[in-house]
Short mmCIF file of C-alpha atoms and ligand atoms in Angstrom, two decimals:
data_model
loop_
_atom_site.label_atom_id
_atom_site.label_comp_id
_atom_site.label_asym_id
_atom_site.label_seq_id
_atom_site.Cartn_x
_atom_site.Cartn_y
_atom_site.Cartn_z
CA UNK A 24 11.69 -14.29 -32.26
CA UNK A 25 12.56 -18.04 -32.11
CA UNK A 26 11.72 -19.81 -28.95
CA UNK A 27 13.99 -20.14 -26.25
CA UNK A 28 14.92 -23.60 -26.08
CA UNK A 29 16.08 -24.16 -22.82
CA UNK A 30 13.89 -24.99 -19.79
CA UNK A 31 13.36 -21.98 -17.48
CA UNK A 32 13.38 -22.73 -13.54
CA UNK A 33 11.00 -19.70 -12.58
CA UNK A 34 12.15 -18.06 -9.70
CA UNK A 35 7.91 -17.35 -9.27
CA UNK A 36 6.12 -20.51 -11.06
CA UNK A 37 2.66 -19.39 -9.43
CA UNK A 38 2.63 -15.74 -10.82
CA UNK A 39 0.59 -15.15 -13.93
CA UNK A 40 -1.35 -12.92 -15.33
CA UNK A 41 -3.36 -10.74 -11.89
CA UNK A 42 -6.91 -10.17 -11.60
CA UNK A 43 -5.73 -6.64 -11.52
CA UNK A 44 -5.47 -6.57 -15.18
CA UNK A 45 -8.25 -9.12 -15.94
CA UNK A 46 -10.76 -6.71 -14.19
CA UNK A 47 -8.99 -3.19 -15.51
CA UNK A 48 -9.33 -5.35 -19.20
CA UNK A 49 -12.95 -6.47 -18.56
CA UNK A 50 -13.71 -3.05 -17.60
CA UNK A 51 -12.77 -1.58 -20.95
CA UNK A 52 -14.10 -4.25 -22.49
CA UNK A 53 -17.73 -4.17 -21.07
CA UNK A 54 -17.76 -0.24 -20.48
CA UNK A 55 -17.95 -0.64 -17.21
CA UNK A 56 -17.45 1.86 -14.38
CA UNK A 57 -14.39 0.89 -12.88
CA UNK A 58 -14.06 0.91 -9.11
CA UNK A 59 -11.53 -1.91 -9.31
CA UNK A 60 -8.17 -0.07 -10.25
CA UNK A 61 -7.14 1.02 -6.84
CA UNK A 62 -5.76 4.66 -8.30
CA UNK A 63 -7.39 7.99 -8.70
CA UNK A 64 -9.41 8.99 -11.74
CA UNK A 65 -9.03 12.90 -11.07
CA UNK A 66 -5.68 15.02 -11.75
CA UNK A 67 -3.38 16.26 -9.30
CA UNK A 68 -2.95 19.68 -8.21
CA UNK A 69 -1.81 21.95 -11.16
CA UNK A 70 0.79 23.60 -8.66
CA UNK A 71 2.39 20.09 -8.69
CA UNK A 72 2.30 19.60 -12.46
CA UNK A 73 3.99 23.37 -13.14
CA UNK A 74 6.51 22.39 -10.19
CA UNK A 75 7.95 19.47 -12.22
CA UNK A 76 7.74 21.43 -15.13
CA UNK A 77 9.87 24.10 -14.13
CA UNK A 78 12.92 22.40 -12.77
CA UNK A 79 12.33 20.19 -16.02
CA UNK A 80 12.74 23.58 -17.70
CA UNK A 81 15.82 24.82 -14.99
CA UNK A 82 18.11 21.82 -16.61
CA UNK A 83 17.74 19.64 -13.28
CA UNK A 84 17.71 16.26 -15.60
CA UNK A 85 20.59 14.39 -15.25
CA UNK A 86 21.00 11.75 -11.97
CA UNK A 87 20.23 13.19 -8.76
CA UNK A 88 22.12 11.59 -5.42
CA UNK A 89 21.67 8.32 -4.82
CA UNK A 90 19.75 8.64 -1.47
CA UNK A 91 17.52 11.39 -3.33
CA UNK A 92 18.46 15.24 -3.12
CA UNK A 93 18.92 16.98 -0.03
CA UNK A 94 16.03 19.56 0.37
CA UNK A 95 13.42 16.32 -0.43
CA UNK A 96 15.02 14.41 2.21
CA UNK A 97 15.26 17.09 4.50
CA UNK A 98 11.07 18.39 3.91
CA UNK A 99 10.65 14.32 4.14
CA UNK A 100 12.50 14.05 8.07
CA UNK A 101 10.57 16.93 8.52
CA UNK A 102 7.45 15.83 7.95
CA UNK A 103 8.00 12.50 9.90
CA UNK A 104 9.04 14.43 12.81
CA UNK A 105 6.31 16.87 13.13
CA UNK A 106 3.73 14.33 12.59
CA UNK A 107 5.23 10.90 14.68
CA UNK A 108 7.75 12.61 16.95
CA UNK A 109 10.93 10.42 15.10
CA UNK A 110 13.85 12.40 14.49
CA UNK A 111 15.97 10.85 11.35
CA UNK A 112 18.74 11.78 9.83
CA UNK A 113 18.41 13.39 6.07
CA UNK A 114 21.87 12.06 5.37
CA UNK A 115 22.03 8.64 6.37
CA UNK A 116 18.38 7.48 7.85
CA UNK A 117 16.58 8.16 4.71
CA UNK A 118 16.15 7.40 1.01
CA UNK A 119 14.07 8.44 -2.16
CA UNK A 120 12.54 5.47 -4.24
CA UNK A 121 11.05 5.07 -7.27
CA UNK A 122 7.75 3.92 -5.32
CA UNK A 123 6.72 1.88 -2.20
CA UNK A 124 6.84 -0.96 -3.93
CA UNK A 125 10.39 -0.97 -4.92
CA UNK A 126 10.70 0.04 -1.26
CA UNK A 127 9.23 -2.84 -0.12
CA UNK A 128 11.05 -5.45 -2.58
CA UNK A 129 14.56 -3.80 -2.01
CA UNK A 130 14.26 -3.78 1.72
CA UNK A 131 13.29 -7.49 1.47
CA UNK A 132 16.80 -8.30 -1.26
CA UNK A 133 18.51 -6.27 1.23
CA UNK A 134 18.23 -8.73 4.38
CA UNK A 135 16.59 -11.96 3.29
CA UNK A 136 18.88 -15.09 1.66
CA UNK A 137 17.50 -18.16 1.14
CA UNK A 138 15.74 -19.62 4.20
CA UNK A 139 14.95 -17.15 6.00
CA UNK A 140 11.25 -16.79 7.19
CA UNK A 141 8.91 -13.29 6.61
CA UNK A 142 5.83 -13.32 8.59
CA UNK A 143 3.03 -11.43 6.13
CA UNK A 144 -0.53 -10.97 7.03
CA UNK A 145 -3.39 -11.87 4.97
CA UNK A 146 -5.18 -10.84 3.01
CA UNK A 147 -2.11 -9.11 1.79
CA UNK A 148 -1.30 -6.91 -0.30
CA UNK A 149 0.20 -8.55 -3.69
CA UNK A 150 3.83 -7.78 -4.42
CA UNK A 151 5.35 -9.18 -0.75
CA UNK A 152 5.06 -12.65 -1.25
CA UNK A 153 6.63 -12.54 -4.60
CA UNK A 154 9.49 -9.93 -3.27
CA UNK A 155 10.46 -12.47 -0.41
CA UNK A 156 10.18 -15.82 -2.81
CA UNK A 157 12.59 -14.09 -5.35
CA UNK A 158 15.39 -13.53 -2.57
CA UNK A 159 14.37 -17.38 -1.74
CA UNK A 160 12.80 -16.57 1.88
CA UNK A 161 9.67 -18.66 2.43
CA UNK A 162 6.12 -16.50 3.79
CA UNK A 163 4.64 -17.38 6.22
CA UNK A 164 1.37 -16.20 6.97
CA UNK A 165 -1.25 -15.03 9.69
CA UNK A 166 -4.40 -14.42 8.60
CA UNK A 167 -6.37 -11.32 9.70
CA UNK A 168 -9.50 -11.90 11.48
CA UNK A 169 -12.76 -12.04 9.56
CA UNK A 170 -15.00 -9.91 9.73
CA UNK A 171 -13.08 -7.41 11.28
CA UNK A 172 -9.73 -7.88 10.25
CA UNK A 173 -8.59 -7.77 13.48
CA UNK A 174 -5.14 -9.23 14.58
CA UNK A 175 -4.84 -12.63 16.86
CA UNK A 176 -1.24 -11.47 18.41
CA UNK A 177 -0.95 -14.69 19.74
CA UNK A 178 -1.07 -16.31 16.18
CA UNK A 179 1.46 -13.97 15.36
CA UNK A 180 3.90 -14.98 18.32
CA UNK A 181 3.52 -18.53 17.58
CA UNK A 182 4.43 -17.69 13.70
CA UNK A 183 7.83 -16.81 15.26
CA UNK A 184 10.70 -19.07 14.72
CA UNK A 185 14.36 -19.21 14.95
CA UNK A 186 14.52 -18.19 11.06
CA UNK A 187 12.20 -15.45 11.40
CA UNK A 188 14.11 -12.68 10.02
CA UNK A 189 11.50 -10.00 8.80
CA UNK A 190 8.04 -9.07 9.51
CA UNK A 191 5.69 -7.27 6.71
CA UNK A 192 2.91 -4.93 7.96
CA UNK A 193 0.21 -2.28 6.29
CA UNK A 194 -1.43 0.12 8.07
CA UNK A 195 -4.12 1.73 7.00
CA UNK A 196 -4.44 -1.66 5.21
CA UNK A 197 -4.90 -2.50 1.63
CA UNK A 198 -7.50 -4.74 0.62
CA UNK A 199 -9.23 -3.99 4.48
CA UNK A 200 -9.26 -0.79 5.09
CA UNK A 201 -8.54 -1.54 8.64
CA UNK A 202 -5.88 0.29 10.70
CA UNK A 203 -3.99 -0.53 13.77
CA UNK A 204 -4.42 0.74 16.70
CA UNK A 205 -1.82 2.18 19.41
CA UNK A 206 -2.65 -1.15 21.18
CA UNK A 207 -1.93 -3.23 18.02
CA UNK A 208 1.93 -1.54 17.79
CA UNK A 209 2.64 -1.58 21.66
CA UNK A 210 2.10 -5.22 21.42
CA UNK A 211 4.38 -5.81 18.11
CA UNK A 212 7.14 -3.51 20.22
CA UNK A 213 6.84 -6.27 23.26
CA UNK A 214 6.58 -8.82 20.97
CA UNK A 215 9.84 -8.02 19.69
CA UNK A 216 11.93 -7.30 22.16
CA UNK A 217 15.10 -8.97 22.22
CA UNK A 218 14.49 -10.27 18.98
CA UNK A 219 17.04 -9.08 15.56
CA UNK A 220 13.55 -9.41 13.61
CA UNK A 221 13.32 -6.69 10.80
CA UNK A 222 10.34 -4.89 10.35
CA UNK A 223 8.83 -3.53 6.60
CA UNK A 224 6.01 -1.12 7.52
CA UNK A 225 4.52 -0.41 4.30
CA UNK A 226 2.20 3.24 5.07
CA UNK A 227 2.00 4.33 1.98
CA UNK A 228 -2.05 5.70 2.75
CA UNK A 229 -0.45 7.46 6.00
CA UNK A 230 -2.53 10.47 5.37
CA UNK A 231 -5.76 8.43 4.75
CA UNK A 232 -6.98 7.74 8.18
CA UNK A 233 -10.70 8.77 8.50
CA UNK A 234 -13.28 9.44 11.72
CA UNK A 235 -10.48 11.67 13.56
CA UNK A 236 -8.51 8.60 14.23
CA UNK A 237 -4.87 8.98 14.39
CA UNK A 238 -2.35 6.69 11.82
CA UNK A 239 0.03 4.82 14.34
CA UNK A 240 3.74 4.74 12.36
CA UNK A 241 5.83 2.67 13.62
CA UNK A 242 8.21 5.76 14.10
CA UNK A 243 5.99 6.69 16.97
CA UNK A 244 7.19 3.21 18.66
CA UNK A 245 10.76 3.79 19.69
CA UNK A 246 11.42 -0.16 19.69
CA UNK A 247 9.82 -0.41 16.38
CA UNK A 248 11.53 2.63 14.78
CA UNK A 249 14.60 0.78 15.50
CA UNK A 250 14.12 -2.08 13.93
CA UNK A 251 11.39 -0.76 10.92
CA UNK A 252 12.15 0.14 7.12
CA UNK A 253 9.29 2.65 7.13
CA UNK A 254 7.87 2.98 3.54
CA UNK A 255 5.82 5.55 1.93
CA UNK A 256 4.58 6.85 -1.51
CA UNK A 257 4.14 10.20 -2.71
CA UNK A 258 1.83 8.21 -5.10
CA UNK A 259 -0.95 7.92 -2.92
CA UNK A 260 -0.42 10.88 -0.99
CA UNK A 261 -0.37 13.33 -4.34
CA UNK A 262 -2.85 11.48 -6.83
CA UNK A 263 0.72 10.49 -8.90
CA UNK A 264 0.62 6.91 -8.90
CA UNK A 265 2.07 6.74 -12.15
CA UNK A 266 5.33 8.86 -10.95
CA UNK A 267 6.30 5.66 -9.18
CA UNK A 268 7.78 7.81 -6.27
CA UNK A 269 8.20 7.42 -2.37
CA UNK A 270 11.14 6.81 0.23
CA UNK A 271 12.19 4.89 2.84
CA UNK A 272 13.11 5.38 6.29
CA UNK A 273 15.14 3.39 8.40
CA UNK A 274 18.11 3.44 11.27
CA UNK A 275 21.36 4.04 9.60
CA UNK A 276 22.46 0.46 10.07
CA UNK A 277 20.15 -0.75 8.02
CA UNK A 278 19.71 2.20 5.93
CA UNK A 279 23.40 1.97 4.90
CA UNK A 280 22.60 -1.81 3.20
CA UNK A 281 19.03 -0.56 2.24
CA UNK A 282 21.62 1.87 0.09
CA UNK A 283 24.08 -0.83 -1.00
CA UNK A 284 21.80 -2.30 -2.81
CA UNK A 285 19.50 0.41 -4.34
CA UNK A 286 22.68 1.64 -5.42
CA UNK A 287 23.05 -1.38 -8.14
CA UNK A 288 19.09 -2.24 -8.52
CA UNK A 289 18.06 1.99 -10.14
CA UNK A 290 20.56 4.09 -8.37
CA UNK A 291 18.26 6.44 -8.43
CA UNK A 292 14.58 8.01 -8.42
CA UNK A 293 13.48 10.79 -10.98
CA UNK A 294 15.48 13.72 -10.59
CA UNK A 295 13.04 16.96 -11.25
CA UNK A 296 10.10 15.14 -9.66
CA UNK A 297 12.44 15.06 -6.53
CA UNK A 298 12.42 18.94 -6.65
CA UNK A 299 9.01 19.27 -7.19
CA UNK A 300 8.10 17.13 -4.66
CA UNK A 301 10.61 18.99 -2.09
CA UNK A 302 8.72 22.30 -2.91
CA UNK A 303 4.87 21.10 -2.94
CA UNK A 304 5.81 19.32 0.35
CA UNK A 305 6.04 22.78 2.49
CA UNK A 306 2.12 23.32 2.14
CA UNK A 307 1.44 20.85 4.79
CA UNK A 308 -2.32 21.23 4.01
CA UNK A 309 -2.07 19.18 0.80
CA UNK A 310 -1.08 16.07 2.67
CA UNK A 311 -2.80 17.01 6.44
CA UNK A 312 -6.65 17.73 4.05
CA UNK A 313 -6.07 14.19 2.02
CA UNK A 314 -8.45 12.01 5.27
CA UNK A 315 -11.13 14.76 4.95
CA UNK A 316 -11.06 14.71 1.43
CA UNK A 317 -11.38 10.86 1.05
CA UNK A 318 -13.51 10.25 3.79
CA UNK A 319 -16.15 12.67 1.86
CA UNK A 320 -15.86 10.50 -1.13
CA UNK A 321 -16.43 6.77 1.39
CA UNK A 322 -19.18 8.58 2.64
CA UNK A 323 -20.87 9.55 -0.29
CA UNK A 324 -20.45 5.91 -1.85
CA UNK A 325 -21.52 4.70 1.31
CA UNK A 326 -24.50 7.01 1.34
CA UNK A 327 -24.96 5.63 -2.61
CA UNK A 328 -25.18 1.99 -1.47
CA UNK A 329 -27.32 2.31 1.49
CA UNK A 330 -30.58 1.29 -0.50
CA UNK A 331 -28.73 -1.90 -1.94
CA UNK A 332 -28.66 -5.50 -0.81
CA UNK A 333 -24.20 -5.22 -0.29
CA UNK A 334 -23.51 -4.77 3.40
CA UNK A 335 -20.72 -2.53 3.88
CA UNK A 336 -17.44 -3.41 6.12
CA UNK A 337 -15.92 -0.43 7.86
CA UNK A 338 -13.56 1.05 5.42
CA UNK A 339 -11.21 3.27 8.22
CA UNK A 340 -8.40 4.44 5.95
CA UNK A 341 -7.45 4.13 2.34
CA UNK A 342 -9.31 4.36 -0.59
CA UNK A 343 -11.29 1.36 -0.92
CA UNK A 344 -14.56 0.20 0.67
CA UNK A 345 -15.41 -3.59 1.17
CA UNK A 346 -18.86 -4.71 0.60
CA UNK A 347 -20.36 -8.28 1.69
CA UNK A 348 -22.57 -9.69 -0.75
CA UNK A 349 -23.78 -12.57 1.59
CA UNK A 350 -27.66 -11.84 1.40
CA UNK A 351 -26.79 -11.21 -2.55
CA UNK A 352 -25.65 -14.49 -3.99
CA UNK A 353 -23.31 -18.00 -3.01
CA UNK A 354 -20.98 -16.77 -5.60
CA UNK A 355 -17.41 -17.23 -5.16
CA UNK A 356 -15.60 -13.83 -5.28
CA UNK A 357 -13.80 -13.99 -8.29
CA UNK A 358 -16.74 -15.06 -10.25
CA UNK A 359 -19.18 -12.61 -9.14
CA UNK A 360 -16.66 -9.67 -9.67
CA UNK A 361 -16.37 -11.17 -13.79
CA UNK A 362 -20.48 -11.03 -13.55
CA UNK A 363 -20.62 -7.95 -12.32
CA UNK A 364 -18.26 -5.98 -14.69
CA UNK A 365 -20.18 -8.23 -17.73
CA UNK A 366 -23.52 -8.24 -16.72
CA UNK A 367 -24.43 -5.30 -14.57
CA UNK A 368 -21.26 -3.22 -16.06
CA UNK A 369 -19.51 -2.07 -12.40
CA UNK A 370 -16.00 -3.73 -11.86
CA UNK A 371 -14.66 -4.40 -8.28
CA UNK A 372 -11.81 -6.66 -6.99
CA UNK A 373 -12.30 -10.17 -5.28
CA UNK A 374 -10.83 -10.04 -1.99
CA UNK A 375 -10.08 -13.67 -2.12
CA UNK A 376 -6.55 -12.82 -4.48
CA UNK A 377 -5.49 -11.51 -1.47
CA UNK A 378 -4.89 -14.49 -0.10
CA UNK A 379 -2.99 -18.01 -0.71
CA UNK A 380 -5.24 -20.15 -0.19
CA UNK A 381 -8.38 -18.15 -0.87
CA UNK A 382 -10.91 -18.24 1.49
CA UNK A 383 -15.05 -18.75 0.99
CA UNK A 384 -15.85 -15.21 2.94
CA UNK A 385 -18.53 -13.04 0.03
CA UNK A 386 -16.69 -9.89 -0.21
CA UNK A 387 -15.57 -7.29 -3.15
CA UNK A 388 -13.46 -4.02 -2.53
CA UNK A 389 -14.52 -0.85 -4.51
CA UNK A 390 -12.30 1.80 -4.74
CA UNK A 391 -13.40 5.61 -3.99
CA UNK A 392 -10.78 7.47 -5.66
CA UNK A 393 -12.79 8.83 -8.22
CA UNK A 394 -14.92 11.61 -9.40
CA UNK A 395 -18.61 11.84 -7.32
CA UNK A 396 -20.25 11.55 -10.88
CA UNK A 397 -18.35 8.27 -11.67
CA UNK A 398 -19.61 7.18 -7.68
CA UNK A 399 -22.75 7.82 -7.91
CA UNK A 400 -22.95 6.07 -11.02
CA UNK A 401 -21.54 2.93 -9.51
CA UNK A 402 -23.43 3.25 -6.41
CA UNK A 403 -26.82 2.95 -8.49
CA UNK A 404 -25.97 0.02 -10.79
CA UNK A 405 -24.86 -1.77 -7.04
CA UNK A 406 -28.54 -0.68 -5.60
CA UNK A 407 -30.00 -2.57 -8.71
CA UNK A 408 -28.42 -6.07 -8.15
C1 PLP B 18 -0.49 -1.41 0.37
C2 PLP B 18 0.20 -0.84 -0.81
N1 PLP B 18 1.54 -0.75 -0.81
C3 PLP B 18 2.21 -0.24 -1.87
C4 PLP B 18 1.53 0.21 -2.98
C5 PLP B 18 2.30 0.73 -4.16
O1 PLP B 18 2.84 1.99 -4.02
P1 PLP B 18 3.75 2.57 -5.19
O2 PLP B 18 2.85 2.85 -6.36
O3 PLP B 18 4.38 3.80 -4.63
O4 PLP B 18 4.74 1.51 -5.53
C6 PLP B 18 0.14 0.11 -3.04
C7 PLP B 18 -0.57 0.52 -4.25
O5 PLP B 18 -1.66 0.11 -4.52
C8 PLP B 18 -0.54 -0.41 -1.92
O6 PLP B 18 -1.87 -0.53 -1.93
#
């Protein structure tokens, strides 16, 4: 192809290539056991797999509705009310996606222009700065507290400014497995009050919560609710990350622009997987078992690494499990995650990415979605360094 000749005025100048697929590539390269990719290495259900296939087979294949069919959006409302007490409505208060992440980003084209201000929390999960600089609204960030990853609401309230139009939040959190508590929301709901600031809850590991805690949704916050674009992924919830489905929630006011422009950015999410997904979701089990089954797997890796020189952080939801390497080595991150996959032949993620300006704290997140052979594998080679 000849070269574009013309210069280009990126609309993201800072994104490149992400250590995502440097570490996933290093992995392969070295043969290393991967506990970097934040996605499961096991199947999903074969009840799932044989749903899709048989509305595939039923001739369900050309475009669904544009908010996602009915009896997916009605099992979805459903769900949401059972679990967090918030009654939406199928028709106009919720919408099928083709993952949280195109949640996320639409919900962000949806409300901010250029300007505008979007309070994110770091370390932060990677695609929100991004979705807010390509709509030209400018982050601006509060950073969790270390070690802990605890929130200073204060910090937050002075973050606020007349052009604060949106707020970003992750609970349980990806890269700290932290979750906030009842206390945390009650405080975002005051905080609020009175304010037309949007909120984009991103709970996609809703169903990972672990030690018999409860995950706090904003739905359960009536003032929150109001004001949230609640985002989920069936993804995370199903072991289908590669389906690239979840949904939104939101009040019909902003659900009806959420719409406007999904309508012109896919139009819609995969048709028969919408079915499937609107069957599989009546056994409530598969989604209410997913924190026991998960928290087995953190406790067996944890059990793994107890002889080695990493200190564990507490991992309370999702699939990943930080691990200091302070007493190990004055590494940075980044390059002790490229050593490790080379030398030693276990691959992890840097939680420095996570942030702007990345900070000096020692600290690599494994993920636990995968087999106990493939754990226990890892968990030795870490008990070695
Ligand atoms: C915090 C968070 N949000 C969103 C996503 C993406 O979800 P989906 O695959 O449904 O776009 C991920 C996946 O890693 C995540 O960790």
């Amino acid at each position: 192809m000849p070269a574009f000749a013309f210069e280009i005025a990126s609309k993201l100048p800072k994104v490149g290539t992400t250590i995502f697929t440097v570490m996933s590539r290093l992995a392969a390269e070295h043969h290393a056991i991967n506990l970097s990719q934040g996605f499961p290495d096991f199947d999903c259900a074969p009840e799932l797999r044989a749903l899709v296939t048989k509305y595939i087979n039923s001739g369900l294949n050309q475009y669904p509705p544009m908010a996602g069919v009915a009896p997916l959006r009605e099992a979805i409302v459903e769900k949401i009310a059972t679990l967090y007490d918030a009654h939406y409505d199928p028709e106009t208060e919720v919408t099928v996606v083709p993952g949280a992440t195109y949640g996320i980003f639409t919900a962000i084209a949806t409300l901010i222009r250029p300007g505008d201000e979007v309070v994110l929390f770091e370390p932060a999960y990677d695609s929100y700065a991004p979705s807010v600089e390509v709509s030209g609204g400018k982050p601006v960030y509060v950073q969790m507290r270390f070690p802990d990853y605890s929130i200073d609401w204060r910090e937050v309230q002075n973050a606020i400014t007349p052009k604060t139009r949106m707020m970003v939040i992750n609970t349980p959190n990806n890269p700290t497995a932290g979750v906030f508590s009842a206390e945390d929301l009650r405080v975002l709901e005051s905080m609020l009050r009175g304010t037309d600031i949007v909120v984009v809850s991103d709970e996609v590991y809703e169903h990972i919560v672990f030690d018999g805690h409860q995950h706090q949704s904003v739905a359960r916050f009536p003032g929150l609710a109001e004001r949230s674009f609640l985002v989920s992924s069936f993804g995370k919830t199903y072991h289908v990350t590669g389906w690239k489905m979840g949904y939104v929630l939101a009040p019909k006011e902003l659900m009806a622009e959420f719409r406007k422009v999904h309508q012109f950015n896919v139009f819609v999410a995969n048709g028969p997987i919408q079915y499937a997904l609107a069957e599989y979701m009546r056994d409530r089990d598969a989604y209410l078992s997913l924190a026991a089954f998960y928290q087995k797997k953190r406790d067996f890796f944890l059990e793994g690494v107890k002889g080695s020189r990493f200190k564990p952080l507490p991992s309370r939801g999702t699939f990943f499990q930080n691990l200091r390497y302070d007493a190990i080595s004055d590494e940075k991150d980044t390059d002790l995650a490229i050593r490790l996959t080379k030398e030693h032949g276990i691959a992890s993620i840097p939680v420095s990415v996570f942030y702007r300006e990345p900070p000096s704290h020692k600290v690599l997140r494994f993920c636990f979605a995968k087999s106990e052979e493939t754990l226990a594998r890892g968990a030795e080679i870490l008990c070695k360094i």
